[in-house]
Amino acid sequence: MTKTRVGWIGAGVIGGSCAARLLDAQYPLVVSTRTRAKAEPLLQKGAQWADSPADVAKRSDVVFSCVGYPRDVREVFFGERGVLAGWADVPPNERCDKIYVDMTTSAPDLAEEIYRAARDHGFAALDAPVSGGDVGARNGTLSIMIGGDENVRERIAPILQVLGTNIRQAGPAGAGQRTKMSNQILIAGTMIGVCEALLYAYKAGLDLENVLASVSTGAAGSWSLSNYGPRILKGDYAPGFYVEHFIKDMGLALADAEALGLSLPGLALVRQLYVALAAQGGSRKGTQALIQALAALSNVDAFQN
Amino acid sequence: MTKTRVGWIGAGVIGGSCAARLLDAQYPLVVSTRTRAKAEPLLQKGAQWADSPADVAKRSDVVFSCVGYPRDVREVFFGERGVLAGWADVPPNERCDKIYVDMTTSAPDLAEEIYRAARDHGFAALDAPVSGGDVGARNGTLSIMIGGDENVRERIAPILQVLGTNIRQAGPAGAGQRTKMSNQILIAGTMIGVCEALLYAYKAGLDLENVLASVSTGAAGSWSLSNYGPRILKGDYAPGFYVEHFIKDMGLALADAEALGLSLPGLALVRQLYVALAAQGGSRKGTQALIQALAALSNVDAFQN
């Protein structure tokens, strides 16, 4: 059985690991990235290089993208050298086999726009943002939240199963993105709680290891506390997830919520504190560095390495 | 071996269950509550009635209190008919055997004041707030966060072990309360995240069960999401923990943080939203009812039963 020809656009922390898994699973893979150096590990594993998303699309049946911002997604799909342009010459009877899958955490309304444009041209599109981070991407244990048509998802199920374990149809186009937005809203809440609680405990003179041991396993427990709490205590602000990406995600959630007529005061406040953290030079730190912005706010010297 | 004579003041959800466990463990127990009816289940299990905290103290070696607000704790310990008054006639050579343990979530500086006053009179005092809720109290699986002298905690270890499983010395007087404050700050963060995320998901037209299944087990996961998320979806706003008590706890944490020179903007915002919820009639609902205040804020009809 011939394996589906897969195209891959973007080779960052998540996308690079996903593409590598597909190569390991013997999928023929064509890759394009803005900076060719980022694709080198994939090319060495046998991926073919393409100069543009259009070129990727010409040589692939299923095209994945995992890029940075919604503007990048728009360029990848709608741009002059984008996926849609690359598929311009596909004969009508072959169009239904072409599927574009965006794994970027991006704007829900852009996902809807891409879905409609793809459909109008005879192609298919899914929004498929993920959670699970670098570790989940490497191990193929991502959660994948899918918006779009279920039968399209079913057609690429073997590919998705190489990448993730918790693969769920979230609903129609945009619903994958909106489920991911819910995920990020939850994280915003847990992160402000974790950072304010630890900063308070520090100022109160408590033994922070002891505080973590007291509160992590009960009603105050969270993945963020168990994973970022110990890193904060070690002064480790290395990125698991970049501050600048979280600011983007929270902005997308606030914009979509506002469009839906919904005020999210907690999320808005947390985002502003992350904006302050970025202003203080923290854009490329991990999200746990929020405690540094809170410490700076009250002129606390600790947590500043 | 004669068991320690235990006094118990307050028989609410937590205190009542704790006292019942001590009776089951064959501790002689004297109880006093403001409303005698609340003590009835304990009296039927063999507890002795006392008319006041002073009367409890006269007939006990270790006196526990688990009441509502710091003002109640102050009255219980310092009041005309309080514990200190009840121990006024204890001879100097017997004073070191008298221990007062406050399990109320109360003000850290009041805990310090009680500790000093007890010590100045030759008695001992611990602050020992708990987490684990009604279920933990019934099953003896509470987390107990202890401030005060370690050797005092060790002397009452057999009693504490009837009540909890995660019993930790938090530090000197007040540190038990401050560890509990850290716990409540964490919960404030997770609750705003849970409620904003579910409200957004609802407005976005997502299947909420599906959203919970997608996000609960990953980086967005928390005890609050796993426990309150399903209740919110069922429209169950019955109290596991009362809104009015959470408002009190957050107020104590903010006041102590302010005294320490620390701004906690996330906690302050969450508390204001709970104040709004109380103003809308939600004081005696469970903390998961925060979603009702957020829904009301944006004029969303759902979540209002």
XYZ file of C-alpha atoms in Angstrom, chain A residues 108 131-132 143-145 166 168-171 174-190 192-201 203-207 209-211 213-215 217-225 252-253 256-257 260-269 273 294-295 297-298 300, chain B residues 108 131-132 143-145 166 168-171 174-190 192-201 203-207 209-211 213-215 217-225 252-253 256-257 260-269 273 294-295 297-298 300:
156
model
C -10.864 30.431 15.208
C -1.455 20.368 23.513
C 1.171 18.278 25.214
C -3.834 15.892 22.423
C -5.207 16.970 19.039
C -8.372 19.087 18.973
C -6.017 11.972 22.619
C -10.885 14.379 19.415
C -13.384 15.898 17.046
C -14.139 19.238 18.724
C -16.872 20.236 16.279
C -12.881 26.596 14.266
C -13.979 24.297 17.091
C -10.509 22.786 17.365
C -9.081 26.268 17.871
C -11.823 27.167 20.323
C -11.155 24.044 22.379
C -7.494 25.025 22.441
C -8.536 28.534 23.564
C -10.432 26.922 26.476
C -7.252 25.040 27.314
C -5.216 28.262 27.355
C -7.809 30.112 29.464
C -7.513 27.333 32.045
C -3.724 27.587 32.040
C -3.870 31.373 32.477
C -5.872 30.851 35.666
C -3.654 28.147 37.102
C -1.592 33.295 38.090
C -2.606 31.158 41.068
C 0.699 29.284 41.125
C 2.826 32.414 40.830
C 0.879 34.556 43.304
C 0.736 31.698 45.828
C 4.471 31.021 45.673
C 5.354 34.708 45.804
C 3.094 35.182 48.826
C 4.566 32.096 50.512
C 7.208 36.892 51.381
C 5.513 35.162 54.313
C 8.794 33.414 55.099
C 7.483 29.908 54.465
C 9.597 26.974 53.319
C 9.307 23.053 49.269
C 7.143 22.377 52.286
C 4.319 24.519 50.903
C 4.299 19.292 49.539
C 1.335 20.535 51.594
C -0.842 21.864 48.812
C -1.964 16.911 46.131
C -5.229 18.440 47.367
C -7.909 20.808 46.112
C -5.296 23.397 45.140
C -3.428 20.963 42.919
C -2.879 21.408 39.195
C -0.585 20.241 36.418
C 0.951 23.724 36.409
C 1.702 23.627 40.132
C -6.710 35.212 20.313
C -8.985 33.920 23.068
C -12.784 35.561 19.958
C -14.570 35.950 23.294
C -18.900 36.329 20.929
C -20.001 39.109 23.339
C -18.130 37.723 26.310
C -15.992 39.522 28.894
C -13.204 37.440 30.465
C -11.745 39.694 33.164
C -9.425 37.082 34.646
C -7.850 36.219 31.312
C -7.506 39.906 30.442
C -5.636 40.618 33.671
C 0.766 40.754 33.437
C 4.659 39.766 39.946
C 7.834 40.063 42.024
C 5.396 44.659 40.652
C 5.934 44.603 44.425
C 10.583 41.828 45.533
C -2.113 34.680 60.456
C -7.778 21.297 53.592
C -9.593 18.300 52.176
C -4.175 17.926 55.141
C -3.262 19.772 58.354
C -0.909 22.754 58.123
C -0.866 14.882 55.389
C 2.947 19.029 58.217
C 4.791 21.524 60.339
C 4.521 24.708 58.260
C 6.762 26.780 60.534
C 0.965 31.807 61.838
C 2.767 29.642 59.277
C -0.057 27.099 59.244
C -2.472 29.894 58.349
C -0.084 31.301 55.753
C 0.295 27.897 54.112
C -3.497 27.682 53.978
C -3.564 31.168 52.415
C -1.206 29.882 49.707
C -3.634 27.025 49.147
C -6.557 29.427 48.753
C -4.621 31.714 46.374
C -3.998 28.675 44.173
C -7.671 27.749 44.212
C -8.698 31.308 43.310
C -6.565 31.040 40.173
C -7.807 27.631 39.125
C -11.339 31.720 37.537
C -9.654 29.645 34.842
C -12.224 26.852 35.079
C -15.216 29.178 35.030
C -13.980 31.489 32.272
C -12.902 28.528 30.125
C -16.256 26.756 30.435
C -18.238 29.941 29.872
C -16.174 30.716 26.763
C -16.590 27.141 25.509
C -20.567 30.735 24.111
C -18.357 29.266 21.375
C -20.930 26.520 20.887
C -18.619 23.680 21.916
C -19.741 20.404 23.449
C -18.325 17.309 27.938
C -16.009 16.950 24.988
C -14.008 20.011 26.039
C -12.399 15.264 28.029
C -9.924 17.087 25.775
C -8.325 19.365 28.344
C -5.760 15.368 31.590
C -3.108 17.669 30.099
C -1.313 20.870 30.994
C -4.625 22.631 31.698
C -5.685 20.058 34.255
C -6.424 20.772 37.889
C -8.305 19.302 40.824
C -10.845 22.115 40.446
C -11.445 21.318 36.777
C -7.425 37.320 54.851
C -4.807 36.439 52.242
C -1.771 39.550 55.057
C -0.114 40.059 51.658
C 3.847 42.048 53.872
C 4.069 44.713 51.139
C 2.784 42.464 48.383
C 0.253 43.172 45.632
C -1.734 40.162 44.381
C -3.762 41.508 41.449
C -5.133 38.137 40.344
C -6.420 37.254 43.788
C -7.913 40.738 44.205
C -9.853 40.427 40.950
C -15.990 38.603 41.280
C -19.239 35.657 35.028
C -22.308 34.693 33.006
C -21.449 39.957 33.733
C -21.869 39.277 30.017
C -25.415 35.089 29.348
